[in-house]
PDB file of C-alpha atoms in Angstrom:
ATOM      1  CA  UNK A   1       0.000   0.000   0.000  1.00 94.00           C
ATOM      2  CA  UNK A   2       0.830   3.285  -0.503  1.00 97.00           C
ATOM      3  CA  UNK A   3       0.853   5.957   1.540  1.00 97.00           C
ATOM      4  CA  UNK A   4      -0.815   9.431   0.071  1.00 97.00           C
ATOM      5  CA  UNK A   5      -0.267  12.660   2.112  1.00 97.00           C
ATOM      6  CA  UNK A   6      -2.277  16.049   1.565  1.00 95.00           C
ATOM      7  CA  UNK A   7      -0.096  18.949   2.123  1.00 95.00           C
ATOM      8  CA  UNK A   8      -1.546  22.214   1.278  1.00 95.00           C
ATOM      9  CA  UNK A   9       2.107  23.883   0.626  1.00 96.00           C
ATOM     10  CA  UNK A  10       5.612  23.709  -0.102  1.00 96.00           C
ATOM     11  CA  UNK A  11       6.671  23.044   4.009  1.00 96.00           C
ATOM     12  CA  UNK A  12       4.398  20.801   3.867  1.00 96.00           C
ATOM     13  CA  UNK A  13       5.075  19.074   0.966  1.00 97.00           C
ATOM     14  CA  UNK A  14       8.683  18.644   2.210  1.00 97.00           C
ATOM     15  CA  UNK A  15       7.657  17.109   5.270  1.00 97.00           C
ATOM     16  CA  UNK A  16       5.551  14.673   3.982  1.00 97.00           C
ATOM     17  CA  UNK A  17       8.569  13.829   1.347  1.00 96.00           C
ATOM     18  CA  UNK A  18      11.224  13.354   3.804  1.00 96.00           C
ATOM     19  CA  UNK A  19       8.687  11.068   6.479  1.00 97.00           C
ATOM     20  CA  UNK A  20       8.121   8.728   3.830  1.00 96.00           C
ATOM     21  CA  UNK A  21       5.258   9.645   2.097  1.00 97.00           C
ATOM     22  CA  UNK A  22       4.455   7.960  -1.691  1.00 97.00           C
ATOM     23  CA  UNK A  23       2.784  10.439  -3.176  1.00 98.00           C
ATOM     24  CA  UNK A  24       2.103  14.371  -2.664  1.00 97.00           C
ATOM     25  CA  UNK A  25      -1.089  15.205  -2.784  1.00 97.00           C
ATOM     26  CA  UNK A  26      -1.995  18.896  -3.163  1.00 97.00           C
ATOM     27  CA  UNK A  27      -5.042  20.701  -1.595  1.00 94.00           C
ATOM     28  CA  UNK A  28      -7.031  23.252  -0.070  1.00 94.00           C
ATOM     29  CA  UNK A  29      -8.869  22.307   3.202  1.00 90.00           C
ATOM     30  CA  UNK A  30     -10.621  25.257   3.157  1.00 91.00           C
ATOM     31  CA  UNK A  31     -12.379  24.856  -0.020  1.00 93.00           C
ATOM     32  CA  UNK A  32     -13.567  21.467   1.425  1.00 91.00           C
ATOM     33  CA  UNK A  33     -13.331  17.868   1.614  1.00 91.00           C
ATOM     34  CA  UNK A  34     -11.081  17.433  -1.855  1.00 94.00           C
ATOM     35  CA  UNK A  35     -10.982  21.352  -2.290  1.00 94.00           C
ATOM     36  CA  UNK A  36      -8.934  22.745  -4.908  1.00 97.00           C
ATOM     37  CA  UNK A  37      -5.640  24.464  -4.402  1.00 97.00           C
ATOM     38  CA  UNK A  38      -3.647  26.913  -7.094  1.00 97.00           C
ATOM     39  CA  UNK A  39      -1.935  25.836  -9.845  1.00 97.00           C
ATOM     40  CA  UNK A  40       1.055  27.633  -9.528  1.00 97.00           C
ATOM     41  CA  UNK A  41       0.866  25.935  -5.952  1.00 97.00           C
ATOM     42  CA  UNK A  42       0.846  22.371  -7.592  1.00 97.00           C
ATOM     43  CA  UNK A  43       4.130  23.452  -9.432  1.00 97.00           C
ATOM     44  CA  UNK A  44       5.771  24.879  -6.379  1.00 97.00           C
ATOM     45  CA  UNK A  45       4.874  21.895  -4.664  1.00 97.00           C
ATOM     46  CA  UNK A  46       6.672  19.582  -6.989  1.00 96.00           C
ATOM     47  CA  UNK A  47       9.553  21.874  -7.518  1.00 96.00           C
ATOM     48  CA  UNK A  48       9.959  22.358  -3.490  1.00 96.00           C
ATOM     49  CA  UNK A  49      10.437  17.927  -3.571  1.00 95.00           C
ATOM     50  CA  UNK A  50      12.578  18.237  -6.808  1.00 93.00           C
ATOM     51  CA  UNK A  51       9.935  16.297  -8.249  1.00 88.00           C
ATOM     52  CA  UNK A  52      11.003  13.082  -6.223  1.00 90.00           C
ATOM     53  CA  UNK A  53       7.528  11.759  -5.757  1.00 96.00           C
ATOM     54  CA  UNK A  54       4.075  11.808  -7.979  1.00 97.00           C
ATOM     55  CA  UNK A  55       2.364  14.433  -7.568  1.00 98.00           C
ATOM     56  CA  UNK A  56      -1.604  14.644  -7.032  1.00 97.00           C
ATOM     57  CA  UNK A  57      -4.161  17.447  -6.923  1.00 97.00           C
ATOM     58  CA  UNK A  58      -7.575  17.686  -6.233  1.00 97.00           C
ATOM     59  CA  UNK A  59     -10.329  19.821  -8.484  1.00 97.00           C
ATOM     60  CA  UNK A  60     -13.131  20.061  -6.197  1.00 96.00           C
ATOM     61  CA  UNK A  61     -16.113  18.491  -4.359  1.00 97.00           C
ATOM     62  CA  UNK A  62     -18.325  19.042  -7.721  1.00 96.00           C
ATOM     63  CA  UNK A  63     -21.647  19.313  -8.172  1.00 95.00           C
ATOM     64  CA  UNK A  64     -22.836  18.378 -11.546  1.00 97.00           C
ATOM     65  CA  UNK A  65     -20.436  20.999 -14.013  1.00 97.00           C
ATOM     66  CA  UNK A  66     -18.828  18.438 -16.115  1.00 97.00           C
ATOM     67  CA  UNK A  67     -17.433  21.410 -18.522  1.00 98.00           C
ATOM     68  CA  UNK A  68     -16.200  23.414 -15.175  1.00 98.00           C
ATOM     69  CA  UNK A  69     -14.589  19.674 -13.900  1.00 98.00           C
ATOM     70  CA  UNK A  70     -13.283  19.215 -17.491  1.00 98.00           C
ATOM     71  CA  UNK A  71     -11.272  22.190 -17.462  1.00 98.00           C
ATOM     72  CA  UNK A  72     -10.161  22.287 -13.964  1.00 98.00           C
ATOM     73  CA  UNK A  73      -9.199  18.853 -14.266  1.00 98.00           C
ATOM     74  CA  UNK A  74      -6.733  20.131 -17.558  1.00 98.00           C
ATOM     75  CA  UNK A  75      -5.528  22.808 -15.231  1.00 97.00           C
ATOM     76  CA  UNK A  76      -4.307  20.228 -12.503  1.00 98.00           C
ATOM     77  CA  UNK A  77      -2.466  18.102 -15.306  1.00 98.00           C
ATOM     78  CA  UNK A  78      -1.003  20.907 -17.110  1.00 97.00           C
ATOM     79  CA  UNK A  79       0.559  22.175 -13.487  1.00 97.00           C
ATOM     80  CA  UNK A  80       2.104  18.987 -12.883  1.00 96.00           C
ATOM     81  CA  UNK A  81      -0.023  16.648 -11.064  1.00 98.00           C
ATOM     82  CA  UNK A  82       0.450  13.038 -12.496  1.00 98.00           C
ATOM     83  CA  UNK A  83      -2.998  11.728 -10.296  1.00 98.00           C
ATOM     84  CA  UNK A  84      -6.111  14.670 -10.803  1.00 98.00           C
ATOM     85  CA  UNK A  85      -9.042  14.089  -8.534  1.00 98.00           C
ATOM     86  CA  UNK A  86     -12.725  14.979  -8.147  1.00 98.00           C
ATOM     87  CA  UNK A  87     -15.174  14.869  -5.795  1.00 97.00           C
ATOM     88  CA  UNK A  88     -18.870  13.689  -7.215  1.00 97.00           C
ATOM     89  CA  UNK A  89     -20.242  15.314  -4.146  1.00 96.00           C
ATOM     90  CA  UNK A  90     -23.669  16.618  -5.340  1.00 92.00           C
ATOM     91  CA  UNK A  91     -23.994  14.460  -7.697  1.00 96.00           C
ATOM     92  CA  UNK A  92     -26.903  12.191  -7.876  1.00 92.00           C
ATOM     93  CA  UNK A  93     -27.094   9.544 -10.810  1.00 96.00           C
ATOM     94  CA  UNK A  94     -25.450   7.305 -12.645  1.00 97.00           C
ATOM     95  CA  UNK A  95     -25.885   9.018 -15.661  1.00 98.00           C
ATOM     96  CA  UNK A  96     -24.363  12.414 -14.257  1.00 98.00           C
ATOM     97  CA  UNK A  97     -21.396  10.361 -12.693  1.00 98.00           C
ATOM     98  CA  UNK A  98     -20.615   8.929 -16.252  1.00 98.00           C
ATOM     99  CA  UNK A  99     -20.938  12.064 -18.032  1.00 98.00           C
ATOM    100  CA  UNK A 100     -18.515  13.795 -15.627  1.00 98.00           C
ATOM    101  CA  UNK A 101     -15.691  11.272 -14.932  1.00 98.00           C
ATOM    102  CA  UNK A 102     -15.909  10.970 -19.052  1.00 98.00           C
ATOM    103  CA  UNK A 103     -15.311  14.392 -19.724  1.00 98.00           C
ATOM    104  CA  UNK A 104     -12.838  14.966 -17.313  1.00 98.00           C
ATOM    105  CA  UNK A 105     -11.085  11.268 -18.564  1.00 98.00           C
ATOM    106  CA  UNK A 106     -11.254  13.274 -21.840  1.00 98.00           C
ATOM    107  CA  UNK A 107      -9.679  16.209 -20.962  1.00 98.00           C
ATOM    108  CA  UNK A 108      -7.028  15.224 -19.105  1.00 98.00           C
ATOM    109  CA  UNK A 109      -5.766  12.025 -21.030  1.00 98.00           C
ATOM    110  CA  UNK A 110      -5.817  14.544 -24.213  1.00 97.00           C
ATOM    111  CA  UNK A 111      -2.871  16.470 -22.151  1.00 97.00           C
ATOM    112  CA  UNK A 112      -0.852  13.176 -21.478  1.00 98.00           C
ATOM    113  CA  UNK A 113      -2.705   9.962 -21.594  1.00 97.00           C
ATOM    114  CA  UNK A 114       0.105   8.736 -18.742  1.00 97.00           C
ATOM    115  CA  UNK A 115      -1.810  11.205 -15.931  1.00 98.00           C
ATOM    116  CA  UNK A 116      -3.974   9.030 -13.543  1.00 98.00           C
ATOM    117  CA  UNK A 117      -7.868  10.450 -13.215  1.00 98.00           C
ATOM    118  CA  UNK A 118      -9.164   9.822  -9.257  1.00 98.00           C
ATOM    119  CA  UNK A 119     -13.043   9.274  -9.126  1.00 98.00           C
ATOM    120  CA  UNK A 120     -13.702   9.899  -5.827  1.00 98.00           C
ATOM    121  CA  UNK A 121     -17.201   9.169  -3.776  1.00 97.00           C
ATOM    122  CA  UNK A 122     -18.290   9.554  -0.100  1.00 97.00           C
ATOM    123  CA  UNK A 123     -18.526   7.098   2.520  1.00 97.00           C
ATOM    124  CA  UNK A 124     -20.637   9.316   4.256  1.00 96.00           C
ATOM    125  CA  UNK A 125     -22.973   9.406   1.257  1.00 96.00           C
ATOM    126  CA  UNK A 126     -26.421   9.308   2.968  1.00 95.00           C
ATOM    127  CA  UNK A 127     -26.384  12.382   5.010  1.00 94.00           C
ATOM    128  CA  UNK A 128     -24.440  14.502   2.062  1.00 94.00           C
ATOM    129  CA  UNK A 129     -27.047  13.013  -0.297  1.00 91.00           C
ATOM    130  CA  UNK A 130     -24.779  12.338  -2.980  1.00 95.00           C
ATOM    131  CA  UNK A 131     -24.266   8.813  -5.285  1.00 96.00           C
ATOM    132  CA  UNK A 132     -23.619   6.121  -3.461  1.00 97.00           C
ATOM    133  CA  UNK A 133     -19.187   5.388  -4.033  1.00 97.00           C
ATOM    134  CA  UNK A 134     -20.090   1.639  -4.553  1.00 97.00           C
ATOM    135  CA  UNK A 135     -21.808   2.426  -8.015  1.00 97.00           C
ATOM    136  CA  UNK A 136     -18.627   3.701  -8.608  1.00 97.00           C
ATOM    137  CA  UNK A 137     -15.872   0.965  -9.741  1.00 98.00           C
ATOM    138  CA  UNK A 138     -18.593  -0.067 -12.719  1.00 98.00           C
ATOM    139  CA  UNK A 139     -19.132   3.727 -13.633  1.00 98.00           C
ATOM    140  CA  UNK A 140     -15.772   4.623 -13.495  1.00 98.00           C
ATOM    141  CA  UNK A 141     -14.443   1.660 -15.684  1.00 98.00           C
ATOM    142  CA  UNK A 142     -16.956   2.463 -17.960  1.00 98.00           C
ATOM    143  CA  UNK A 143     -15.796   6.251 -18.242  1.00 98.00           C
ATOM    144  CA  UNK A 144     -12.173   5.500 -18.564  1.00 98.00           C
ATOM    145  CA  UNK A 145     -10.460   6.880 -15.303  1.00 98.00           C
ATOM    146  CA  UNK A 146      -7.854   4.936 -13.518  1.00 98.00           C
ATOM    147  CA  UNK A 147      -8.362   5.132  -9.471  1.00 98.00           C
ATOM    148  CA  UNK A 148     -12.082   5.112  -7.793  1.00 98.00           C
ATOM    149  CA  UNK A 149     -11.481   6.391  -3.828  1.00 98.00           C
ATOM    150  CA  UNK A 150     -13.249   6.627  -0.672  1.00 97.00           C
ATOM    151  CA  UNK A 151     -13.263   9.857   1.192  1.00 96.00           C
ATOM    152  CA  UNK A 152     -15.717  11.971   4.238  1.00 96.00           C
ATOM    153  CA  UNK A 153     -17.228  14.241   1.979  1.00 94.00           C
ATOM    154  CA  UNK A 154     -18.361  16.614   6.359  1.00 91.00           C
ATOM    155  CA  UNK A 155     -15.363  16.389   7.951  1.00 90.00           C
ATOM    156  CA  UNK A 156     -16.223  16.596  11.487  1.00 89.00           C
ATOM    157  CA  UNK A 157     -13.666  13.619  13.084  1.00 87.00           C
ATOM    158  CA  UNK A 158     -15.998  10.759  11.763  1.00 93.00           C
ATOM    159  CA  UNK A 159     -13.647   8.747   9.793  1.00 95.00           C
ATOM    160  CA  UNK A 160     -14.717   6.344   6.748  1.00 96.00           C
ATOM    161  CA  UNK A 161     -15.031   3.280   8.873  1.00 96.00           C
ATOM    162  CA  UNK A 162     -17.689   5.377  10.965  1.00 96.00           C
ATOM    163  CA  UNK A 163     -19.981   4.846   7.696  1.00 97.00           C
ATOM    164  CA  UNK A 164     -18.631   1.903   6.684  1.00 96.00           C
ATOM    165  CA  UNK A 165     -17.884  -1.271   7.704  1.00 96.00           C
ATOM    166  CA  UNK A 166     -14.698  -3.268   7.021  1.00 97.00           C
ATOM    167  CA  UNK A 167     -16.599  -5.957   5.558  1.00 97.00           C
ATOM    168  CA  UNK A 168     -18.396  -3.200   2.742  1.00 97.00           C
ATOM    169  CA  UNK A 169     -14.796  -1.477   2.490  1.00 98.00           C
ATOM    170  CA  UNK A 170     -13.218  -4.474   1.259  1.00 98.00           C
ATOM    171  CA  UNK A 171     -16.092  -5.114  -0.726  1.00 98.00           C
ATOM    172  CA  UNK A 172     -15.408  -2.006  -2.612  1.00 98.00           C
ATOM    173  CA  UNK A 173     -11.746  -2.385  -3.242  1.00 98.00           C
ATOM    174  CA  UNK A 174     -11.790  -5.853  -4.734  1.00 98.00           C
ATOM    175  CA  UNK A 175     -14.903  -4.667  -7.096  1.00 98.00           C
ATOM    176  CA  UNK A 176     -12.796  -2.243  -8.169  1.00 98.00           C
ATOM    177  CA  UNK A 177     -10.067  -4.306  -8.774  1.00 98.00           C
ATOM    178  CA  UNK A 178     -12.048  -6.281 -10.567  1.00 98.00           C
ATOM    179  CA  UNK A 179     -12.582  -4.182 -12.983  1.00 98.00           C
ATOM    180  CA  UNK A 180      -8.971  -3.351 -13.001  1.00 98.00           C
ATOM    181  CA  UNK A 181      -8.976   0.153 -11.601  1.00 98.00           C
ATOM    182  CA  UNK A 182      -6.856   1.138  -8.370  1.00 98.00           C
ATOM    183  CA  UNK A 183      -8.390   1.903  -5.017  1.00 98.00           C
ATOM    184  CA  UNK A 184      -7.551   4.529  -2.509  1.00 98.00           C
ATOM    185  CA  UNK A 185      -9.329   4.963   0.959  1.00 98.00           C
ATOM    186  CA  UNK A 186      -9.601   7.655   2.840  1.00 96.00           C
ATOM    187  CA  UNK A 187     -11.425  10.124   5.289  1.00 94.00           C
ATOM    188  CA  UNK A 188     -10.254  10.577   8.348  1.00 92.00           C
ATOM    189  CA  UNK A 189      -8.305   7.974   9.370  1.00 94.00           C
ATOM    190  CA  UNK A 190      -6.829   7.132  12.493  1.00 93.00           C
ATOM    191  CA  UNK A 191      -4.242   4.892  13.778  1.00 93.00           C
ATOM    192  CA  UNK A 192      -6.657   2.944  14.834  1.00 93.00           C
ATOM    193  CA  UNK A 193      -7.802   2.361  11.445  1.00 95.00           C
ATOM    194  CA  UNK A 194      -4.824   1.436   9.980  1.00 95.00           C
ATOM    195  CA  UNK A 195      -4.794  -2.405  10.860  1.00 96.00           C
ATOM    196  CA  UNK A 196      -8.295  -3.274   9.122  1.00 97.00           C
ATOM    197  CA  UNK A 197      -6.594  -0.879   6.492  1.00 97.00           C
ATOM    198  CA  UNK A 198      -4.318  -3.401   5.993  1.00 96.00           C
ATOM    199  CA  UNK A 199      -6.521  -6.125   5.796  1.00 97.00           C
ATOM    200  CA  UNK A 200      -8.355  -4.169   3.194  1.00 97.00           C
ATOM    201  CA  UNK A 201      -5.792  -3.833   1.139  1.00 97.00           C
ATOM    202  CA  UNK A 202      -6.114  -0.632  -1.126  1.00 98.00           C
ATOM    203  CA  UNK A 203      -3.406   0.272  -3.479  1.00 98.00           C
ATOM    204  CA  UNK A 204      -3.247   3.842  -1.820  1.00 98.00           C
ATOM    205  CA  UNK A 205      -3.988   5.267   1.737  1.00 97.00           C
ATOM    206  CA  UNK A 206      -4.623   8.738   1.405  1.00 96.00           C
ATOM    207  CA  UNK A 207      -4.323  11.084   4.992  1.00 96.00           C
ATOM    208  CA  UNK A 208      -3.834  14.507   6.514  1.00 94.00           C
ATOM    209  CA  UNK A 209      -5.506  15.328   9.753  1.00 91.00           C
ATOM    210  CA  UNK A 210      -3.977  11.861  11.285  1.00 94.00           C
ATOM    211  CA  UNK A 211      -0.582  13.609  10.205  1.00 94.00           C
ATOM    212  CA  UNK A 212      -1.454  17.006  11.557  1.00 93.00           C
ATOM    213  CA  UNK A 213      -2.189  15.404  14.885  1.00 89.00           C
ATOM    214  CA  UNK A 214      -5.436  14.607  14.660  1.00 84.00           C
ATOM    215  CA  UNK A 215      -6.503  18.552  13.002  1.00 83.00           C
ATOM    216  CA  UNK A 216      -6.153  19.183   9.928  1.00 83.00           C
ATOM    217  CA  UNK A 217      -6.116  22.415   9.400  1.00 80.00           C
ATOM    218  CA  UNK A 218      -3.013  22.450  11.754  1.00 89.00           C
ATOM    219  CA  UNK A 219       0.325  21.492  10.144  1.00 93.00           C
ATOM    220  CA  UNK A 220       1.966  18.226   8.629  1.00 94.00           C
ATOM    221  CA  UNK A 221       4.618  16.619  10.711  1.00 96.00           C
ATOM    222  CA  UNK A 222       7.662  15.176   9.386  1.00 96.00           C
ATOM    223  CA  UNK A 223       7.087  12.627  12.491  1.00 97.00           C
ATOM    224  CA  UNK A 224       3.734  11.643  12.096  1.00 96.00           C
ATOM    225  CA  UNK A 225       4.010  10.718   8.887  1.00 97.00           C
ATOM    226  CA  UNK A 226       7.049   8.799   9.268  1.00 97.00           C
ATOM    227  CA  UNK A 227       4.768   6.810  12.281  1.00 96.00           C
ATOM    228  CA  UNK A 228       2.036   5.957   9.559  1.00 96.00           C
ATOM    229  CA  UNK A 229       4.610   4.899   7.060  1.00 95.00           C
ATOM    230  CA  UNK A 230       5.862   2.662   9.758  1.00 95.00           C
ATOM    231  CA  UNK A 231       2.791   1.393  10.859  1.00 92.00           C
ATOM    232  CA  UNK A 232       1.663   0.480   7.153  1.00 90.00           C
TER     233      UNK A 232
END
């Protein structure tokens, strides 16, 4: 497994490089769950690591603005991010999840068809009344991206496994898998989590506030990060 760290800047970013983190992933905690973060940010970011690990970025909790997605999701690969994610957070069908994860698919493999597109649903689906992140996997296949993850689309301490149970969890990582995509989970986490984690077995593990100590709008440490690696 791999371990995915969210820094929102460059002192983070180093942190998170030197405890051990796999891959950077940029965003904006303010602008909410997966909010969206500069672009010039993105390339400071992976200039500030000397480009020693991937780099991801997140577009935005989206409702349904495929064009809007489409072309933030170019902006994200054209700054440098090799894995571009999106939240379907207000989005309610299968019909609108295809036609957004196709588009953005579109746009961004158009850049460089090697850049990895994140679909990303909620475990906490019910009470943001959004699709459900197990309809995923089949939708996402279907539309071309690469990675399907789990995330809290509130964050108010309640991690993933609050809404979910290990069994469902590992339900959704080997349908995903079956339909050859990669899985990341997220939301969250704390070390509590990470032994059914590793019975899970995602490809990627994706975490700030459990680096942060346990807030995270405070700051990445270089320590904490290096305890998750070490625990995974």
């Amino acid at each position: 497994m791999k371990l995915l760290v969210s820094p929102i800047n460059t002192e983070e970013a180093v942190s998170a490089c030197n405890g051990g983190a796999d891959i950077i992933d940029v965003k904006n905690p303010k602008e909410g769950s997966l909010g969206a973060n500069f672009p010039w940010v993105i390339k400071e970011v992976k200039d500030s690591i000397d480009s020693k690990k991937p780099i991801s970025a997140t577009i935005g909790d989206f409702n349904y603005k495929p064009g809007t997605a489409s072309l933030a999701a170019y902006g994200a690969a054209s700054s440098g991010a090799e894995y571009i994610k999106v939240g379907l957070y207000d989005i309610q069908t299968e019909e609108q999840a295809y036609d957004m994860l196709e588009n953005i698919t579109n746009s961004v493999k158009s850049y460089d068809s090697n850049k990895k597109v994140v679909a990303c649903g909620y475990s906490d689906y019910q009470r943001i009344n959004s699709i459900s992140p197990m309809k995923l996997p089949e939708i996402g296949a279907n539309a071309g991206v690469d990675l399907v993850m789990m995330d809290t689309g509130h964050k108010d301490g309640k991690s993933t496994f609050y809404f979910m149970s290990e069994n469902t969890l590992s339900e959704f990582v080997d349908l995903a898998h079956s339909y050859g995509l990669e899985t990341a989970l997220a939301g969250s986490i704390k070390f509590n989590d990470l032994e059914p984690l590793k019975r899970i077995k995602p490809d990627i593990i994706g975490v700030r506030g459990i680096v942060c100590g346990g807030d995270r709008n405070a700051v990445v440490q270089e320590e904490l990060v290096t305890n998750v690696k070490a625990e995974l």
